[in-house]
Each structure stands twice: as structure tokens, then as C-alpha cells.
Short mmCIF file of C-alpha atoms in Angstrom, two decimals:
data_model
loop_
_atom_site.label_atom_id
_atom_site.label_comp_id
_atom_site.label_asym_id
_atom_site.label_seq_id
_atom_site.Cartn_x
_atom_site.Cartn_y
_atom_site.Cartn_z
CA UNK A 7 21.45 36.11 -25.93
CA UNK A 8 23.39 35.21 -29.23
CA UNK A 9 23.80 31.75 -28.73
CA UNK A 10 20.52 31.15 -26.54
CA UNK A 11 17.38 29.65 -28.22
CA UNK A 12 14.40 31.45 -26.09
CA UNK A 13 11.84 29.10 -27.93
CA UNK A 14 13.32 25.42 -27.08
CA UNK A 15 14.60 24.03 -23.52
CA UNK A 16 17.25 26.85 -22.95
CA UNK A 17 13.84 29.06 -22.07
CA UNK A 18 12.86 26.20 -19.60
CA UNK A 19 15.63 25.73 -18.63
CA UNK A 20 16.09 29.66 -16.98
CA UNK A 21 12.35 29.72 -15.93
CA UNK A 22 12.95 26.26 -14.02
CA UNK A 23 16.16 27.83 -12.72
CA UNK A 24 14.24 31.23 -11.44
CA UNK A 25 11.21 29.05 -10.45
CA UNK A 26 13.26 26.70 -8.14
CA UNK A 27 16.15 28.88 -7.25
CA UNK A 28 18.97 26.39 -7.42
CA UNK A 29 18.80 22.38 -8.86
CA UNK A 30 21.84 20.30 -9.38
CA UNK A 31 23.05 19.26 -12.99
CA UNK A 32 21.20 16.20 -12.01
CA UNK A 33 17.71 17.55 -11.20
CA UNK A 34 17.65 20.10 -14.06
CA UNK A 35 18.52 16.88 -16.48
CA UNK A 36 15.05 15.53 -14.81
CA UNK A 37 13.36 18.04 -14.86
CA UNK A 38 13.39 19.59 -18.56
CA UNK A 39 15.11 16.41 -20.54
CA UNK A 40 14.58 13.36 -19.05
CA UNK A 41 14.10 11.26 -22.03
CA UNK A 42 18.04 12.76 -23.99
CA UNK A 43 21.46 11.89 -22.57
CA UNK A 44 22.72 14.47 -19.53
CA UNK A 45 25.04 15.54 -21.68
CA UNK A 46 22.72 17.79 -23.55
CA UNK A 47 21.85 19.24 -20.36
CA UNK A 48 25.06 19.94 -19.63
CA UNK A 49 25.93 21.76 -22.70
CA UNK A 50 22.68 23.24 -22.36
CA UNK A 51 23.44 25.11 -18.46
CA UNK A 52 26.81 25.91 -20.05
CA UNK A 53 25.56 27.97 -23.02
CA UNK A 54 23.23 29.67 -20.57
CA UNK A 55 26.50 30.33 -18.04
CA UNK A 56 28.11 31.59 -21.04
CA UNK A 57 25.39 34.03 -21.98
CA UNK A 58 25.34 35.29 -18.42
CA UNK A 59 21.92 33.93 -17.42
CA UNK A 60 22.86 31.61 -15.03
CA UNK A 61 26.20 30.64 -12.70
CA UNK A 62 26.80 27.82 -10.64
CA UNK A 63 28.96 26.46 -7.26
CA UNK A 64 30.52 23.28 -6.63
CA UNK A 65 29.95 21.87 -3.50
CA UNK A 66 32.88 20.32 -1.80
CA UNK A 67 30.78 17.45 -0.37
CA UNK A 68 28.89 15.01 -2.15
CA UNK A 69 31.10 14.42 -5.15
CA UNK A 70 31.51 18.01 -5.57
CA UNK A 71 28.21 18.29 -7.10
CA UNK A 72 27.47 21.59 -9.78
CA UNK A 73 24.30 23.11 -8.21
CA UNK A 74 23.04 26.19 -10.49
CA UNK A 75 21.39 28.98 -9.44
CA UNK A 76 19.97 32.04 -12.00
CA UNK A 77 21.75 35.50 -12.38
CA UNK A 78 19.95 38.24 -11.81
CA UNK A 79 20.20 39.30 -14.98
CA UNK A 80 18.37 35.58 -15.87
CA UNK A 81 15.91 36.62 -13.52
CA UNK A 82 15.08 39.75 -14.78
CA UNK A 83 14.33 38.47 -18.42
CA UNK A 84 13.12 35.32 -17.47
CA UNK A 85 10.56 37.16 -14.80
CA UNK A 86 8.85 39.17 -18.26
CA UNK A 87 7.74 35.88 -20.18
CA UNK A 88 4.15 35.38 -20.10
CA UNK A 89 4.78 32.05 -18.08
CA UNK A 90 6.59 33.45 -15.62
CA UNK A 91 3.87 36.63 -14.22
CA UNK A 92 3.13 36.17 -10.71
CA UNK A 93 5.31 33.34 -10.76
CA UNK A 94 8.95 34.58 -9.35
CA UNK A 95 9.55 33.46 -5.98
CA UNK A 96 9.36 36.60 -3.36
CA UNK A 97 13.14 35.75 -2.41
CA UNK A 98 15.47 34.67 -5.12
CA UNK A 99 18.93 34.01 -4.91
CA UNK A 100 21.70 34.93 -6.89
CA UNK A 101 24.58 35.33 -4.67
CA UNK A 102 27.00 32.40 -4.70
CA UNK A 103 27.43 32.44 -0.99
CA UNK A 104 23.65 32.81 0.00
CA UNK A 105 23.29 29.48 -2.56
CA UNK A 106 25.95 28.01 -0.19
CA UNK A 107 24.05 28.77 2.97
CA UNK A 108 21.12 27.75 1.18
CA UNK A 109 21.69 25.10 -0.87
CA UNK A 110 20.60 21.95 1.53
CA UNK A 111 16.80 23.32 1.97
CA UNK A 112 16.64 24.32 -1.63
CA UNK A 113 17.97 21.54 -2.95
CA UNK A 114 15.67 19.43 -0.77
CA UNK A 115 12.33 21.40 -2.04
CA UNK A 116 13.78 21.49 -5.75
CA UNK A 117 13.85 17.17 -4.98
CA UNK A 118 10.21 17.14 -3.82
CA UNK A 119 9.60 18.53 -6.86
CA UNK A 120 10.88 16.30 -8.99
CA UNK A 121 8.95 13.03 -6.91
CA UNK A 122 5.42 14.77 -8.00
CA UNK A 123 7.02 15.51 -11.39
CA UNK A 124 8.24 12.48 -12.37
CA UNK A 125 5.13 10.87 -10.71
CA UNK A 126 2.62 12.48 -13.00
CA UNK A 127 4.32 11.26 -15.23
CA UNK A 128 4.62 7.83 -15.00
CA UNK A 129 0.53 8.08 -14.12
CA UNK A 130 -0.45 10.39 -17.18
CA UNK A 131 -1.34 13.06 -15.14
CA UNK A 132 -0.65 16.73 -15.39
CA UNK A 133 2.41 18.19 -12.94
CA UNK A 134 4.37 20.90 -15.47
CA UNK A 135 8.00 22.04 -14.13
CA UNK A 136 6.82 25.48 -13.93
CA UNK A 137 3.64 23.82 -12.02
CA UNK A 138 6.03 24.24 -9.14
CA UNK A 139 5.97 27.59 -7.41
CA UNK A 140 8.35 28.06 -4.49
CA UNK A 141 7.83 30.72 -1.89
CA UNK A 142 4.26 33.05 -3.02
CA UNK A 143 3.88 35.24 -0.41
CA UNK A 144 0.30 35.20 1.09
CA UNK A 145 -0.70 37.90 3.81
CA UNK A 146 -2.34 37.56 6.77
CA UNK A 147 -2.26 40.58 8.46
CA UNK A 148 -0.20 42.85 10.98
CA UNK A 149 2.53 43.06 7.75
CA UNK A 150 2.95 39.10 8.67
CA UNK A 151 2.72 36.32 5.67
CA UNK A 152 2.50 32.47 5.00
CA UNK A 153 5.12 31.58 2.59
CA UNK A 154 5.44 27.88 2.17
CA UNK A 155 8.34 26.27 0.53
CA UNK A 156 5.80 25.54 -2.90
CA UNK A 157 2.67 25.92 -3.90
CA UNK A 158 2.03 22.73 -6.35
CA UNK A 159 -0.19 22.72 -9.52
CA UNK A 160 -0.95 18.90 -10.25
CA UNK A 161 -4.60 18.02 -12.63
CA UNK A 162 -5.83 14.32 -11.40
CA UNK A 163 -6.68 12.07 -14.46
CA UNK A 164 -5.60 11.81 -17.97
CA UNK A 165 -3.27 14.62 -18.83
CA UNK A 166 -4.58 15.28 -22.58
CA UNK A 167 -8.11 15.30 -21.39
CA UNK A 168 -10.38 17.30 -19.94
CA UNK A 169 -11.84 15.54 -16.70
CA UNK A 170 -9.92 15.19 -13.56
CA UNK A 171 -10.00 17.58 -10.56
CA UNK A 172 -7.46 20.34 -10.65
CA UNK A 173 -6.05 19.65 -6.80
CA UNK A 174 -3.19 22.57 -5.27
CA UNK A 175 -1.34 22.15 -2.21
CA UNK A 176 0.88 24.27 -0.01
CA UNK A 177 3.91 21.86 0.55
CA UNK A 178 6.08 22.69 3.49
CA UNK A 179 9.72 20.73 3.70
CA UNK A 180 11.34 20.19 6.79
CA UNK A 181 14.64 18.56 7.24
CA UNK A 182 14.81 18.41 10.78
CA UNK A 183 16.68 21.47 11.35
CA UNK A 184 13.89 22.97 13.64
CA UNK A 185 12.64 21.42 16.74
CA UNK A 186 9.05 19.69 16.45
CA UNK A 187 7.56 22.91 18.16
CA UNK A 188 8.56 25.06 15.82
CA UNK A 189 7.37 22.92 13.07
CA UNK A 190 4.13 22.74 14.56
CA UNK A 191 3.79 26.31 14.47
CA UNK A 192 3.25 27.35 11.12
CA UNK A 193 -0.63 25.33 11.45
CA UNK A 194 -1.59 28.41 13.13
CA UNK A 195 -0.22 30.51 10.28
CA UNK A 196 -2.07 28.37 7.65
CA UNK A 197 -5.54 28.95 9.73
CA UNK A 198 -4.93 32.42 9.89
CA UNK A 199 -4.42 33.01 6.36
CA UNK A 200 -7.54 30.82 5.89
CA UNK A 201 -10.06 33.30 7.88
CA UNK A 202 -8.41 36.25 6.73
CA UNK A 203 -10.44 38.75 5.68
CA UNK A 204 -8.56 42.03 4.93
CA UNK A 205 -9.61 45.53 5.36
CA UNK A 206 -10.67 47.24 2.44
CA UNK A 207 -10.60 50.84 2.70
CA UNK A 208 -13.69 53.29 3.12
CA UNK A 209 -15.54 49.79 4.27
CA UNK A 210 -16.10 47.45 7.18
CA UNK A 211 -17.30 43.51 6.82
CA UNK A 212 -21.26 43.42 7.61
CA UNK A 213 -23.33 40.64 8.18
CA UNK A 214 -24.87 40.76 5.00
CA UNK A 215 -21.11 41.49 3.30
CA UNK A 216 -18.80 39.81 5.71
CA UNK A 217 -16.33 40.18 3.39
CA UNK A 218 -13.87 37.69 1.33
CA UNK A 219 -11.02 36.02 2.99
CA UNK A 220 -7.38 37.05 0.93
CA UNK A 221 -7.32 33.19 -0.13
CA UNK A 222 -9.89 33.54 -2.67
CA UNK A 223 -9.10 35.54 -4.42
CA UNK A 224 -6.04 33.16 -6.22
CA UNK A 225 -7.82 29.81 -5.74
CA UNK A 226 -11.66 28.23 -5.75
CA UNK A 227 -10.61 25.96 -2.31
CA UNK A 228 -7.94 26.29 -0.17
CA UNK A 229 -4.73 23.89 -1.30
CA UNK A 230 -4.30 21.12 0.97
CA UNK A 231 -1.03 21.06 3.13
CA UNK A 232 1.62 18.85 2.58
CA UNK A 233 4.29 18.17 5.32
CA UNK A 234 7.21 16.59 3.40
CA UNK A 235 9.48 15.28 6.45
CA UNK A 236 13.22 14.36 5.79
CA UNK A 237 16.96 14.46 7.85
CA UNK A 238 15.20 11.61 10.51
CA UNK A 239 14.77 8.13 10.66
CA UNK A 240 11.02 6.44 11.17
CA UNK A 241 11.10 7.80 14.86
CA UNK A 242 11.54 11.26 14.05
CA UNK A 243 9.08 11.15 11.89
CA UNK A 244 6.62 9.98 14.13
CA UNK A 245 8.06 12.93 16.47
CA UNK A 246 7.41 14.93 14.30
CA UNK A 247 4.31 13.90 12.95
CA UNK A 248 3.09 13.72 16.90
CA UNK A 249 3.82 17.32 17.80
CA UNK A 250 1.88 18.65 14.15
CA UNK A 251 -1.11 16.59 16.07
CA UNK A 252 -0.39 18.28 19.18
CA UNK A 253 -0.54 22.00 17.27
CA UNK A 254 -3.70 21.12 15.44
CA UNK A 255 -5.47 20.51 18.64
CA UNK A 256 -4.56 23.87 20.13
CA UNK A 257 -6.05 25.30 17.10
CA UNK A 258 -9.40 27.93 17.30
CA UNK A 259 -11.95 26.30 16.60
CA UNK A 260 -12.76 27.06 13.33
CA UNK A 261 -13.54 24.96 9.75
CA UNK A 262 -10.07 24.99 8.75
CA UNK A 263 -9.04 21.40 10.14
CA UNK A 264 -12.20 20.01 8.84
CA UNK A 265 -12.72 21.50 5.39
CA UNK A 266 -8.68 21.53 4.80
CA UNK A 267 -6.81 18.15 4.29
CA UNK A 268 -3.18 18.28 6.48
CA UNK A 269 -1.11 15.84 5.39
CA UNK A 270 2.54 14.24 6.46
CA UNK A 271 5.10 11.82 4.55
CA UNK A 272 8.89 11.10 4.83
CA UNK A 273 10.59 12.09 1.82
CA UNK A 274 12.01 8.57 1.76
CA UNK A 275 8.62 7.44 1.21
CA UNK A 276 8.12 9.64 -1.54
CA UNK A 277 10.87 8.73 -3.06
CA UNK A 278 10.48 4.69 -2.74
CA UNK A 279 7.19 4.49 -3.23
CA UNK A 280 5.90 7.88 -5.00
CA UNK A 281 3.60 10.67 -3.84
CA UNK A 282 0.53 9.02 -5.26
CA UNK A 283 0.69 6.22 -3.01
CA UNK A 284 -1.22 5.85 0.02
CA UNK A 285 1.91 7.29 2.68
CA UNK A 286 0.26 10.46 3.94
CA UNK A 287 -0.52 10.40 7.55
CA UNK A 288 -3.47 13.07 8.09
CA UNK A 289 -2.69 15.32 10.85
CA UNK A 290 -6.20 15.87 12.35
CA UNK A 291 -7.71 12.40 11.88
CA UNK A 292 -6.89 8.65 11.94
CA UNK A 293 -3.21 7.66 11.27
CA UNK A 294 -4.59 5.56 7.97
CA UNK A 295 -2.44 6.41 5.60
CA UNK A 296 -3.93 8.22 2.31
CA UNK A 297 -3.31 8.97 -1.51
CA UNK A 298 -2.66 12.62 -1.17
CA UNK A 299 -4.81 13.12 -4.40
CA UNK A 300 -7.88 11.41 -2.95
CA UNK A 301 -7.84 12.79 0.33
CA UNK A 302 -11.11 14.40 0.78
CA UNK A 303 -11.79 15.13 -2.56
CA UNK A 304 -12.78 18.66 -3.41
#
């Protein structure tokens, strides 16, 4: 990497790049440089082209807008930095086409981002870039897995202190592309991977070791869920919103819907008014709408 400097922004740059799989020239400006002309960015994601870390397409819509992806060669290094362990997504993509095909999801996700991002920090709270992990694979059994669209990392309260509640939440992104149903259906995924317990070999659960559900072992409560809706109007939405109901109430009964906060929001909500304001819908309780961070605090 001759003319790459792994110590400043070019190093945050590729770790943001293998973290979110694909951002426009746009969103990577926001992301690591906000506060310098887009310029520097620019240069930046050129030098690391250049050096073979990263590539990019144009897309022939939107004002044929640069979106840039990592190489794997970018993934490989950038996978061994300290930062980065445990971090890669399960599924990242390198192949020009396959960012093509996948660059409207992505590039949806990779914006959700940025609206906690920039959010903390306007508020002086704590939301990194690489707080952002898209697509950790979680098991629940029968070689099936959850594997939301991020798992976010945001610390409520004053970002150089120590106080405030460390809160993580599974955020799911759907831009319509799927029927309601189908949406609805990954609530039984997320209460399976909550009472998962799995086998351990040589040894069976007892009453006096029932064993310790998969989630635990990565976090001290289970993240909230966060149902980021976008590609509809208000009515969709509430479609939307209606038929997540409808799954929750088909649910086992179990403590998941009580001791796990589900929570819904139009991106365009997000985006106008931020994610700390009170525009989450809860999914198994009254349709007052909540501060995501303060929603049953934990």
C-alpha cells in the first residue's frame, strides 16, 4: 500500500467500506469526513482504487452516482485489524455485478446508518462508523440463522463520559420489495433465536442447568428490533406496520414480546426528524409513538 496511510482516514475509510459493503461518494464523505470538503474524500477513495483496495460502479440512474464497494483483496487486510475481528459481514460483496443487483438494499441500510450516525452526533452521544455491523450471523438451529441487515452499537448520554446505557438493536430495512407477510415473518425468527438454547455435546439442559440461550453469549440483553420501513407512502406504512402486529400475535407465548422492545419508523421520518425522536410505533403495544432510546429502558 505505497501511497495508503493505514493510520489516518484511508484505514476508515476500507473498514467502513468492508463494514457496509457499498456507500456512495456521498455517504462515505458523511461518514468518515464530514467536517472537510468532499473533495478530500474523493481523492481519498481514489488513492485506495489505485492501491487496489477498493473499486467502484456508476449507476446509470440517479445522476450516475459512484457507489464503492471493497476488493477482496481490501477485505482481506482490512478483516486482520484489531477493529475489524468478528466484525466482517458473513456475505460481502466484491463483484461489480452482484453490487449492481445489490446496490438499492445496501445502499438503503448504508443510509440508515448514517441517520443514527449523524444523530449521535448532533446529541453528543456515542454511534462510531464501525458501530455499524451489517449482516452477523446468529444461529438458531436446524443449520437456520437470523441475520438482520445491522446490528447497531449506540451509548445514550454524553459521549466523553462514562454514564449512559449502552443500548444495541437488530435493525431490519425493508423497502417494500416483499409483501407485508413476508415481512412479518422474520418476528418468529427473532423469538426463536431468543429461546435458543443449543446443544452442547456430551450434555443435556436440566432443570437445575437449563442451559444458556446462543444470545448471551455476545450481549447482556437482547438488542431491541428496529423495523426501518421505506419505498411506501404513509399507507404502506401503516400496511405494513399492521401485518408486523398481526405476526406478533401469532407468536408462542413466550417473554420475548414483553421483555424485547419491537419497534417501526419510515425512513422518511428518520430522515426529517431523526432517530431520536419520538417516531417509533411499538409493534406489540399502543401505537404512541416512542424515542427508540427510551423505549423500555434496560
Amino acid at each position: 500500500m505505497i501511497g495508503v496511510d493505514v493510520g489516518s482516514r484511508d484505514r476508515l475509510a476500507l473498514a467502513v467500506l468492508t463494514q457496509y459493503r457499498m456507500a456512495t461518494t456521498e455517504q462515505m464523505h458523511r461518514v468518515i469526513a464530514p467536517e472537510v470538503r468532499i473533495e478530500q474524500t474523493r481523492r481519498r477513495l481514489a488513492r485506495l482504487r489505485v492501491e487496489g483496495l477498493v473499486d467502484r460502479i456508476t449507476l446509470p440512474q440517479a445522476g450516475r452516482t459512484r457507489v464503492w464497494f471493497p476488493t477482496p483483496y481490501g477485505v482481506q487486510l482490512a478483516s486482520e485489524w484489531p477493529e475489524m475481528r468478528g466484525h466482517r459481514p458473513s456475505r460481502t460483496v466484491s463483484d461489480p455485478t452482484a453490487v449492481r443487483l445489490k446496490a438499492g438494499h445496501t445502499l438503503t441500510v448504508t443510509e440508515t446508518a448514517l441517520a443514527f450516525l449523524e444523530d449521535a452526533r448532533r446529541r453528543g452521544e456515542m454511534c462510531r462508523p464501525l458501530d455499524w455491523l451489517t449482516e452477523i450471523h446468529h444461529p438458531i438451529g436446524s443449520s437456520e440463522a437470523v441475520i438482520p441487515d445491522a446490528l447497531l452499537y449506540y451509548k445514550r448520554g454524553p459521549a466523553d463520559g462514562d454514564s449512559g446505557a449502552m443500548l444495541r438493536a437488530f435493525v431490519e430495512v425493508d423497502r417494500a420489495t416483499m409483501g407485508p407477510e413476508r415481512l412479518a415473518a422474520k418476528l418468529p425468527a427473532y423469538e426463536r433465536l431468543y429461546r435458543y438454547v443449543p446443544a452442547l455435546p456430551g450434555r443435556r439442559p436440566t432443570l437445575q442447568e437449563p442451559g444458556l440461550e446462543e444470545w448471551r453469549r455476545r450481549y447482556p440483553l437482547f438488542p431491541r428490533v428496529l423495523f426501518v420501513l421505506d419505498g411506501t407512502g404513509p399507507v404502506g406504512v401503516d400496511n405494513r406496520i399492521s401485518a408486523l402486529r398481526a405476526g406478533a400475535g401469532l407468536l408462542a407465548p413466550s417473554r420475548f414480546l414483553h421483555d424485547v422492545p419491537i419497534l417501526a419508523a419510515s425512513l422518511a421520518d428518520l430522515l426529517h426528524h431523526s432517530p431520536s425522536a419520538p417516531v417509533w410505533r411499538p409493534i406489540h403495544d399502543s401505537d404512541q409513538r416512542v424515542d427508540w432510546t427510551r423505549s423500555r429502558d434496560r
